[in-house]
Short mmCIF file of C-alpha atoms (C1' of nucleotides) in Angstrom, two decimals:
data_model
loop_
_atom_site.label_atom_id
_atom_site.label_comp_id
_atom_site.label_asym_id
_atom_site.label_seq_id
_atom_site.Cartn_x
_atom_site.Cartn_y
_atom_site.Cartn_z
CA UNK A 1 47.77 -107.93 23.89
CA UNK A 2 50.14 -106.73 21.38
CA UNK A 3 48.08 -108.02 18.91
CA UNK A 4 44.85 -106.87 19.90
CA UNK A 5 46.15 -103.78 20.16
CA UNK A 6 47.57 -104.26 16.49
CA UNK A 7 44.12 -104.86 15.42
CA UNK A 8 42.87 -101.65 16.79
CA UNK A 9 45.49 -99.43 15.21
CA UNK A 10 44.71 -101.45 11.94
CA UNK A 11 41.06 -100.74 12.34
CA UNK A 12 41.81 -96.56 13.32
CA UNK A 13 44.07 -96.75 10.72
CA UNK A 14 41.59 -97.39 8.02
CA UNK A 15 39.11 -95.28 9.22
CA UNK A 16 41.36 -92.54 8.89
CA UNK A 17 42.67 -93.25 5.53
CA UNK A 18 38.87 -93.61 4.46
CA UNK A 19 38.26 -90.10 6.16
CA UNK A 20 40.88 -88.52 4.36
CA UNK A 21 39.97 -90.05 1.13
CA UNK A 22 36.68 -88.93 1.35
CA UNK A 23 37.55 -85.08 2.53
CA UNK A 24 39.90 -84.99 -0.33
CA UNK A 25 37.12 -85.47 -2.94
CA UNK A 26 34.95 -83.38 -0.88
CA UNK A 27 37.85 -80.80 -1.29
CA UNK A 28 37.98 -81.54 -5.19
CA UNK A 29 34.52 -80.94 -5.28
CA UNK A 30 34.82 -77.69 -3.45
CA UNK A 31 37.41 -76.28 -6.43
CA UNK A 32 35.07 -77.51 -9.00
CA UNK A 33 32.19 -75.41 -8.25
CA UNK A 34 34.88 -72.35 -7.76
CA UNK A 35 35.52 -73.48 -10.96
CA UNK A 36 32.01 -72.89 -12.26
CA UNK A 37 31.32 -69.68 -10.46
CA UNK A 38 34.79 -68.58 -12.28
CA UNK A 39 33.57 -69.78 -15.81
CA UNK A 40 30.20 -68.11 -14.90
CA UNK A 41 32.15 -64.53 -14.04
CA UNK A 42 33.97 -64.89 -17.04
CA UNK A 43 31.14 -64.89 -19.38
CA UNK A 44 29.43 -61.84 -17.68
CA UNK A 45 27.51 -63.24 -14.39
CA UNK A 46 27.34 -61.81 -11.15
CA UNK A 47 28.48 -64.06 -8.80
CA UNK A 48 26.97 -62.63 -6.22
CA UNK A 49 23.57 -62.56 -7.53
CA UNK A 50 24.58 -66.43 -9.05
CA UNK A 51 25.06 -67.14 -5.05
CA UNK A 52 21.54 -65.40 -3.50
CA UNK A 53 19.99 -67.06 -6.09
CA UNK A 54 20.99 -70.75 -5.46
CA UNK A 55 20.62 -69.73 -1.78
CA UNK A 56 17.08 -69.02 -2.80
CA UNK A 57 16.35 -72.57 -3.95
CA UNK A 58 17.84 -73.99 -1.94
CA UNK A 59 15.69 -72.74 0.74
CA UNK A 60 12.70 -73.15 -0.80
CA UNK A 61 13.80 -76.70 -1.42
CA UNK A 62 14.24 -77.06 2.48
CA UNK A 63 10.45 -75.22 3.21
CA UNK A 64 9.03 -77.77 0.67
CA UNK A 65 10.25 -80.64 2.87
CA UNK A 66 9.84 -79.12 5.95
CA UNK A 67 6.28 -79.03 4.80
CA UNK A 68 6.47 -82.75 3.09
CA UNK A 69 7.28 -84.17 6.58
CA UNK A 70 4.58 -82.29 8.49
CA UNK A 71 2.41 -83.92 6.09
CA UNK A 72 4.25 -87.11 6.94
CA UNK A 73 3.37 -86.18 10.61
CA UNK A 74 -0.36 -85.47 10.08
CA UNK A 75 -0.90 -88.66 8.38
CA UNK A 76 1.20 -90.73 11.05
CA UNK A 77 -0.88 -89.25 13.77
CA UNK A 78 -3.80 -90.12 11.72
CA UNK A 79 -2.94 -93.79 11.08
CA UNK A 80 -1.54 -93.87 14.73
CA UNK A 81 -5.06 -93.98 16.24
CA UNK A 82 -4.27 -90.67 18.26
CA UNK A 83 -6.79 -89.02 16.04
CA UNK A 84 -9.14 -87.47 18.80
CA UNK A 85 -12.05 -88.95 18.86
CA UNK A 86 -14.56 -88.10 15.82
CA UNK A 87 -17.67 -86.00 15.68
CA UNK A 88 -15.87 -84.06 19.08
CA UNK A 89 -15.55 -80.73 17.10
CA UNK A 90 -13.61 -78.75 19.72
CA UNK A 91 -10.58 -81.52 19.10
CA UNK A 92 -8.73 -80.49 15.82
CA UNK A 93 -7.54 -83.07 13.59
CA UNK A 94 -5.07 -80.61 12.61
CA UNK A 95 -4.12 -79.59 16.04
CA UNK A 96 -0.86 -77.36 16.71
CA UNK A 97 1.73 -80.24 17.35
CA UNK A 98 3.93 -77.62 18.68
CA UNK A 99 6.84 -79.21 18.46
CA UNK A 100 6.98 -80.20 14.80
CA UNK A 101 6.84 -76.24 14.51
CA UNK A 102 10.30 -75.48 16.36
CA UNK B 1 16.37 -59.32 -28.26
CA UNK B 2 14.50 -61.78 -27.23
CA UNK B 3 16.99 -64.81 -28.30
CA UNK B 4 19.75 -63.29 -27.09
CA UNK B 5 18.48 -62.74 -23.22
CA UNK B 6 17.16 -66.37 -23.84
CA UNK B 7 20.41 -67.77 -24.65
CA UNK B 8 22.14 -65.61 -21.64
CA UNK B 9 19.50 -67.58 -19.60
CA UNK B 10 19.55 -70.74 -21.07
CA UNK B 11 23.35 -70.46 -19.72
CA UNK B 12 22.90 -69.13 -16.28
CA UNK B 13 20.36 -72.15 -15.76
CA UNK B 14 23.31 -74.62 -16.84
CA UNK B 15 25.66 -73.11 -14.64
CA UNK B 16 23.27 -72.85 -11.46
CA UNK B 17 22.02 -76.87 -12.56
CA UNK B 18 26.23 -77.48 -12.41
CA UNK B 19 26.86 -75.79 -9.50
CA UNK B 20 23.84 -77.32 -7.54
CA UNK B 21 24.72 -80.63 -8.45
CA UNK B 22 27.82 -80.88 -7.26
CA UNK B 23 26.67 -79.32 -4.04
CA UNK B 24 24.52 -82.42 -3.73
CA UNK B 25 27.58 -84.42 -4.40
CA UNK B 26 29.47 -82.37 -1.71
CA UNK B 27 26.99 -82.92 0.66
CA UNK B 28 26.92 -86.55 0.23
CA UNK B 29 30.31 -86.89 0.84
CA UNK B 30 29.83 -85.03 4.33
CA UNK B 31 27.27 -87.67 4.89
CA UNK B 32 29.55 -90.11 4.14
CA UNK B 33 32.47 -89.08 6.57
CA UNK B 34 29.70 -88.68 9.33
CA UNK B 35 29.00 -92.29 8.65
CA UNK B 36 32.45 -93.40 9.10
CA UNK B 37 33.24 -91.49 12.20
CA UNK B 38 29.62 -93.24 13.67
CA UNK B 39 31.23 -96.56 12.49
CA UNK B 40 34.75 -96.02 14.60
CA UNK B 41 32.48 -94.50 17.82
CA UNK B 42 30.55 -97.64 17.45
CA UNK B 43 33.81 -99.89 17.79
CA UNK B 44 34.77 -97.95 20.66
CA UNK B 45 37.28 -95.17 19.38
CA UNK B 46 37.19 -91.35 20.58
CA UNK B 47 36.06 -89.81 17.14
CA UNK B 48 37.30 -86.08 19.07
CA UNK B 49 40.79 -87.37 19.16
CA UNK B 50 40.46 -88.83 15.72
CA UNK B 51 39.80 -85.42 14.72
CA UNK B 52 42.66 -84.27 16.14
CA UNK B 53 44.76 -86.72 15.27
CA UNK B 54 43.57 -85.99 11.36
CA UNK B 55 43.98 -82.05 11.24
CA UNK B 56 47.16 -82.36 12.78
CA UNK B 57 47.91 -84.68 9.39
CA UNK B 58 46.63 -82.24 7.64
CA UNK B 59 48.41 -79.41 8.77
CA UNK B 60 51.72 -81.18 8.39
CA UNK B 61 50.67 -81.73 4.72
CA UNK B 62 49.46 -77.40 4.44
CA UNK B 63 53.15 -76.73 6.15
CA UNK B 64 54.59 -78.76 3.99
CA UNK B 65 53.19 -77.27 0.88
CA UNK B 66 53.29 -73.26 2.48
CA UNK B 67 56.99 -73.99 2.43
CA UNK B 68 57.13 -75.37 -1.04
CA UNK B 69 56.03 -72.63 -2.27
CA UNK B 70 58.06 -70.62 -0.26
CA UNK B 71 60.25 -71.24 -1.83
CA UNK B 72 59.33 -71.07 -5.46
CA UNK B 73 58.80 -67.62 -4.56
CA UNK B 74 62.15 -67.06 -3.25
CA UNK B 75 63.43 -68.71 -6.82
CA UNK B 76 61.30 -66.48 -8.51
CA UNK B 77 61.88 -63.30 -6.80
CA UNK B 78 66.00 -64.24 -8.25
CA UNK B 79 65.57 -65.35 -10.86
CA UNK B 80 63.05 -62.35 -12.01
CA UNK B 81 66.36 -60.54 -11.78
CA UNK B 82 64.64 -57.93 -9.33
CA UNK B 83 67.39 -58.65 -7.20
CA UNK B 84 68.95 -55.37 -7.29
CA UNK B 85 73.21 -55.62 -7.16
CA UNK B 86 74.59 -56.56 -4.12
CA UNK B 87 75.82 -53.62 -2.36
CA UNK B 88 72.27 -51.37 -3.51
CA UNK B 89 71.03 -50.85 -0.04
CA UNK B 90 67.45 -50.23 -1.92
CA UNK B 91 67.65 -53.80 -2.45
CA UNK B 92 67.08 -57.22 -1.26
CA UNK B 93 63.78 -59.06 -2.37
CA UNK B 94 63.88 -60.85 0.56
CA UNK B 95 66.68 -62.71 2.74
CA UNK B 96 65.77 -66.17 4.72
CA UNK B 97 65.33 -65.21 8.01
CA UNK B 98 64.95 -68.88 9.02
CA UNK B 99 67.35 -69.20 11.73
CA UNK B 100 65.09 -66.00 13.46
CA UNK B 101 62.40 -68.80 13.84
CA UNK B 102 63.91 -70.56 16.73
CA UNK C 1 10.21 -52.41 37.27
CA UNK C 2 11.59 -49.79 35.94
CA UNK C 3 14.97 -49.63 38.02
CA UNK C 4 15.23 -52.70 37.17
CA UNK C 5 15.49 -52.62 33.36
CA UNK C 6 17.39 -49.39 34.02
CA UNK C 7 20.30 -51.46 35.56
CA UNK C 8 20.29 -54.06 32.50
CA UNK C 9 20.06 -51.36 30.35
CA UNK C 10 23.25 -49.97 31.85
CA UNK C 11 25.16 -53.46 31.57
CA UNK C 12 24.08 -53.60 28.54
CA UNK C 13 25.48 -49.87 27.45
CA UNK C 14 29.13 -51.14 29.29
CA UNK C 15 29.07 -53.81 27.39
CA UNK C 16 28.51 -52.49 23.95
CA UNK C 17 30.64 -50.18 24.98
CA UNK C 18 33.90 -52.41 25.95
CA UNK C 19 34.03 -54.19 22.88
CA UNK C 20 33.60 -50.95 20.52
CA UNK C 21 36.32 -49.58 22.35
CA UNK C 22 38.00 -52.97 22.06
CA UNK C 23 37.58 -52.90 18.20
CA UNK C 24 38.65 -49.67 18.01
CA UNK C 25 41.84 -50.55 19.22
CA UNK C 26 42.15 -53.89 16.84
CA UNK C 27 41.27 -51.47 13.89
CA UNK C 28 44.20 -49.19 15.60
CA UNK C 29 46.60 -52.04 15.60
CA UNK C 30 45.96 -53.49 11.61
CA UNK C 31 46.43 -49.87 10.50
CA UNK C 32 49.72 -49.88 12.77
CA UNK C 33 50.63 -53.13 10.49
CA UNK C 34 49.83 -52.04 7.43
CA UNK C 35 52.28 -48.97 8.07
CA UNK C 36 55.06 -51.19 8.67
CA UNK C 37 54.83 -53.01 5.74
CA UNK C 38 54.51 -49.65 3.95
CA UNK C 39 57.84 -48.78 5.48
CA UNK C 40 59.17 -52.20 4.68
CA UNK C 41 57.82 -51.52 1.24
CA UNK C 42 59.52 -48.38 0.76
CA UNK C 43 62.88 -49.30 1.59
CA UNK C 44 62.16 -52.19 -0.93
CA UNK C 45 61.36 -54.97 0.59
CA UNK C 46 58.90 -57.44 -1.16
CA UNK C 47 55.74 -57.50 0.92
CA UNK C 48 54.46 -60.85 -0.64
CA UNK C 49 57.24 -62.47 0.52
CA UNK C 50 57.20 -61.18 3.84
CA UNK C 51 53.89 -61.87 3.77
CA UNK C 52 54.35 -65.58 3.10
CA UNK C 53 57.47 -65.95 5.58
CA UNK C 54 55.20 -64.61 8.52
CA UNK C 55 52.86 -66.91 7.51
CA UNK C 56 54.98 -69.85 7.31
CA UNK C 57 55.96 -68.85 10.73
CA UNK C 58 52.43 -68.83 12.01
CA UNK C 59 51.84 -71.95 10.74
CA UNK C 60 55.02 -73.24 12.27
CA UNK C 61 53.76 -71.91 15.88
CA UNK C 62 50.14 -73.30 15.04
CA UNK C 63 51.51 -77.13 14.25
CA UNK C 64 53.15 -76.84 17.60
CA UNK C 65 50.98 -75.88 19.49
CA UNK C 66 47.88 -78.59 17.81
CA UNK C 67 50.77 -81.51 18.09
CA UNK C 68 51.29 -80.13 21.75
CA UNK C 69 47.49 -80.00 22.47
CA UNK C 70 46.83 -83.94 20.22
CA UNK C 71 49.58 -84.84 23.49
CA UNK C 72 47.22 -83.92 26.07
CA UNK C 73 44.22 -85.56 24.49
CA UNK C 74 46.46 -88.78 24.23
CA UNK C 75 47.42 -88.24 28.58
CA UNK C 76 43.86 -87.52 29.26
CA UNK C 77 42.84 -90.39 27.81
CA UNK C 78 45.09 -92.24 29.72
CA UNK C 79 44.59 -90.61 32.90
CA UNK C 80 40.89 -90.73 32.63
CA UNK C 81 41.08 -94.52 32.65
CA UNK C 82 38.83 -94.07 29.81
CA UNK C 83 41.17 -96.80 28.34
CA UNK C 84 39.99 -100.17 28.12
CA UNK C 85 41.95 -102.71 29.76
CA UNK C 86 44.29 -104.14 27.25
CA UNK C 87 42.49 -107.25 25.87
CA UNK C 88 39.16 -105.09 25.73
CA UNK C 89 38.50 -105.23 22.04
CA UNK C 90 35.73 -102.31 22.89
CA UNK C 91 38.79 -99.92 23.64
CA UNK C 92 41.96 -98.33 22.36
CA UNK C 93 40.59 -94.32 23.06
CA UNK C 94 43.31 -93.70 19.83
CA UNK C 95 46.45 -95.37 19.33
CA UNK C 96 49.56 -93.22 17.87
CA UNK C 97 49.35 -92.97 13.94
CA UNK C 98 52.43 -91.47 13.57
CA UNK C 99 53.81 -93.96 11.17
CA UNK C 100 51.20 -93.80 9.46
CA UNK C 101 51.78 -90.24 8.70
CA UNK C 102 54.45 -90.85 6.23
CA UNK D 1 78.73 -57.07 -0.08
CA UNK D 2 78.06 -59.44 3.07
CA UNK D 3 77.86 -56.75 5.75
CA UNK D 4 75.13 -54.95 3.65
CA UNK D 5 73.06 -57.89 3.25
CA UNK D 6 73.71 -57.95 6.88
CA UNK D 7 72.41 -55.17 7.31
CA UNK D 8 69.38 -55.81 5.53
CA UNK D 9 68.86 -58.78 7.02
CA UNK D 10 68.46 -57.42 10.34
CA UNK D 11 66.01 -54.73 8.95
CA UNK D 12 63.85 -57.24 7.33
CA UNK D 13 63.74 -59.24 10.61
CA UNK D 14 63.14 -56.27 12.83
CA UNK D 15 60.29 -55.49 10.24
CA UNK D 16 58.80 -58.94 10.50
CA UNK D 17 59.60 -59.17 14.37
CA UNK D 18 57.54 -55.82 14.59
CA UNK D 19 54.56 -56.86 12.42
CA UNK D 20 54.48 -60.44 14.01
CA UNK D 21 54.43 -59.01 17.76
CA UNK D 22 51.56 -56.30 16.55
CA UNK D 23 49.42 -59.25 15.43
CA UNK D 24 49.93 -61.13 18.79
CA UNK D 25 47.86 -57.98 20.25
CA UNK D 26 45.62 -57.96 17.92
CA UNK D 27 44.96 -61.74 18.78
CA UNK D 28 44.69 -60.53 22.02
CA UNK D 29 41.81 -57.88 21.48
CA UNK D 30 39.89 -60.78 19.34
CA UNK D 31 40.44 -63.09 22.55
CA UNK D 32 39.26 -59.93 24.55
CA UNK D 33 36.22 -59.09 22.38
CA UNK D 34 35.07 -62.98 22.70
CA UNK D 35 35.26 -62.84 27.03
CA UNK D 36 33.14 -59.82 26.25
CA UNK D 37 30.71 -61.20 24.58
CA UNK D 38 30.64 -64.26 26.84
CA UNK D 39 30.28 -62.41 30.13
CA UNK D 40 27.29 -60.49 27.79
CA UNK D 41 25.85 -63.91 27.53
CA UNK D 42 26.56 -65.26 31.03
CA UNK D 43 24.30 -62.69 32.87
CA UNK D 44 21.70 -63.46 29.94
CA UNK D 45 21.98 -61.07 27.10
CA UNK D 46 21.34 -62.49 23.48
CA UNK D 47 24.55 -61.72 21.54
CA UNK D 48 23.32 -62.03 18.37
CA UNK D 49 21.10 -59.01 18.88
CA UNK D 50 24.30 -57.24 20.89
CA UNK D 51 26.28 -57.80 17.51
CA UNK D 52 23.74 -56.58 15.35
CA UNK D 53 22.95 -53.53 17.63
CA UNK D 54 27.19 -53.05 17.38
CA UNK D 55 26.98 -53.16 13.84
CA UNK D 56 24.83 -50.34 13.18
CA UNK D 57 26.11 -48.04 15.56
CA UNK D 58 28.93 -48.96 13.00
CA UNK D 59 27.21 -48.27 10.07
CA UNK D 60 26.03 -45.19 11.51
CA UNK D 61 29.07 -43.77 12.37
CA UNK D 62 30.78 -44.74 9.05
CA UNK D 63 28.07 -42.76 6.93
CA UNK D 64 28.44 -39.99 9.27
CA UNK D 65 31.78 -39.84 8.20
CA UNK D 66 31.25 -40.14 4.92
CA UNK D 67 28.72 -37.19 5.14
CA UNK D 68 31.59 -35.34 6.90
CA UNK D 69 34.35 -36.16 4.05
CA UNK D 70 31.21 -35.28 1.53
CA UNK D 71 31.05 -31.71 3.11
CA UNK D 72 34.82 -31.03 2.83
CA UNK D 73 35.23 -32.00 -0.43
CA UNK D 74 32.31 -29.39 -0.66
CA UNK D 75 34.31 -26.66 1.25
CA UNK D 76 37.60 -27.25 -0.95
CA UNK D 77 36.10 -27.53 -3.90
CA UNK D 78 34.94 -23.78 -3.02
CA UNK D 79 38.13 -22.56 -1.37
CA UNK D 80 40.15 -24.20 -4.08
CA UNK D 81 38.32 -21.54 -7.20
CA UNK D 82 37.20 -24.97 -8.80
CA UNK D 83 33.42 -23.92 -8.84
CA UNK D 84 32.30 -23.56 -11.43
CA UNK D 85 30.85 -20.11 -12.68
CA UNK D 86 28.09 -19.04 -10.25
CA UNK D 87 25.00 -19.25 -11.92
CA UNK D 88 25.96 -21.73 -14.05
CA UNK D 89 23.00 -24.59 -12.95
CA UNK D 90 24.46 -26.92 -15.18
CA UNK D 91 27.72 -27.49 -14.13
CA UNK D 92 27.25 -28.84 -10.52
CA UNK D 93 29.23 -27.93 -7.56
CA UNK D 94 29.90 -31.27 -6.49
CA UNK D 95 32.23 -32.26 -9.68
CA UNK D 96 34.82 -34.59 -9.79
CA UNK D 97 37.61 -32.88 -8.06
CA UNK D 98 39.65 -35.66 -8.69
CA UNK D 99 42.66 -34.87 -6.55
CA UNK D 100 40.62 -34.37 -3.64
CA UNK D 101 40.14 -38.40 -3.77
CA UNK D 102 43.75 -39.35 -3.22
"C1'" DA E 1 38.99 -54.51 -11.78
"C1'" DC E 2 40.59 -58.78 -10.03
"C1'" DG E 3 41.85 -62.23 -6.98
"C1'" DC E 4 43.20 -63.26 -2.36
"C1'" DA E 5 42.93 -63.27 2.54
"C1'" DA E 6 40.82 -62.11 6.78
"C1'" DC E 7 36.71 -61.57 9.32
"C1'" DG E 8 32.31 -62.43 10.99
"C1'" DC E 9 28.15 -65.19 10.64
"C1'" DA E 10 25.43 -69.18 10.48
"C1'" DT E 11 25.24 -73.98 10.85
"C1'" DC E 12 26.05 -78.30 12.82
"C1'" DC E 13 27.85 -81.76 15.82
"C1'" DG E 14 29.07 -83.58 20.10
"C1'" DC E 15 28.67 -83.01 25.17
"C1'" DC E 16 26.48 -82.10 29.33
"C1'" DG F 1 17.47 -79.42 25.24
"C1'" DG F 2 20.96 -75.96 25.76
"C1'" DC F 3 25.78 -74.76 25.21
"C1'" DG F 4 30.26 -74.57 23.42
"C1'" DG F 5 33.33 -75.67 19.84
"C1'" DA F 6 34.35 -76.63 15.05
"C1'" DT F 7 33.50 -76.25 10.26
"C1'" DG F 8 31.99 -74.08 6.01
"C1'" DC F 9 29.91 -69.85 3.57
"C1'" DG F 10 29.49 -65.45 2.39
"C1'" DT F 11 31.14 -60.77 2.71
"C1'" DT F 12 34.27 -57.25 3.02
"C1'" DG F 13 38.63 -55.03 2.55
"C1'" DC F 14 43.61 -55.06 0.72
"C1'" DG F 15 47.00 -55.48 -2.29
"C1'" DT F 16 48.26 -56.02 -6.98
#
DNA sequence: ACGCAACGCATCCGCC
DNA sequence: GGCGGATGCGTTGCGT
């Protein structure tokens, strides 16, 4: 038992370690890009705007594959075979699928 | 005119580029730890008390360091020779008031 | 109909108007702190160094209280016979990683 | 020499004793505000919209005020003899008034 | 005017 | 799938 047990703390014990590790150079990174927006100020910028603006992007990156995976959807129902049956015209091929939307 | 807005540009896009990259890198690493704490639930260990057991770490390591410097400011605030001469009532930068703690 | 949105619309009003009253208070109390240190202040006392002291303190109080709350995780998971009988390789809920600490 | 840092002493711990026990009740009031908003919720109010609906009774209050401050700098600056020359349209009655800011 | 710290907000994850 | 709790982000205010 006791060495069961050993194994186990071994195990949580190197999980841990890797955890910490890992939020450490998450933490690094963290000061690095304080680091930019700091070099960025000095030279003039608004950090502010340097901030809406990257939130910008990165939103539009998000919409873009929000978009890229209803795609993905479409097709998949395509390929699926739960394509409604053709020539009915009052079944959509691009029906709602509500809950891709929410 | 022109060239100079252009260079003031050219500079902002580095510094956005910089900044978003290592946001990528950031968010890797988040992936990462997510990973590992799905790899110790998966061998049977309570990832909430792993959580715990991990900020309490890292407290110890922030008390640790909120002391340190502590005390550096202590040193400082002596050394800076603001002390004022004992027996100046207007005076003292600041007196441990450690044994008040308990 | 309408007595009935009436009566939400009067929780609603006591509501909003508990927690302005309630921040009003808060706001009361920070100014109240800020005048102390004002006083400390003027009979020249370094705020900054109060400041960190009180938050050394805090942070004293707060490891406490996590390391007292990490305990009760630990009993719970004993208690709740969550824990897997020893020789369960599927189990420890989170052995003690206290030497690890150091 | 040791009975006046004594004497300090005590002040500085009564100072911190005082601040620390004022931000206890302001803890409270947070702690408070949160039930609040969580009885708000329980009978089925959406607290997001019960925080933004806060916040501009907030703002609407503030820019009263600052219309209110506005009109008494008006006031002094016409008590006070700083206007300017009646009749003068280009030298505004709302100037500077410096002092009046502090 | 700057940097720092507190606060509130939004997001996300785990639990129910 | 909703809810509560925790974490990280952005904003604001304070002190220097």
């Amino acid at each position: 038992m006791d060495s069961v047990n050993g194994i186990a703390q071994e195990q949580l014990k190197n999980f841990i370690e890797r955890i910490e590790r890992l939020e450490e150079e998450k933490k690094g990174l963290a000061e690095d890009i304080k680091e930019v927006y700091a070099q960025a100020k000095a030279v003039g910028f608004d950090t502010k705007i340097m901030r809406k603006v990257i939130s910008v992007r990165k939103m539009d990156r998000q919409e873009r594959e929000e978009q890229e995976t209803l795609l993905d959807v479409y097709l998949h129902a395509i390929e699926g075979g739960d394509l409604p049956t053709a020539g009915d015209p009052t079944a959509p091929a691009a029906a709602p699928v509500t809950d891709a939307a929410e």
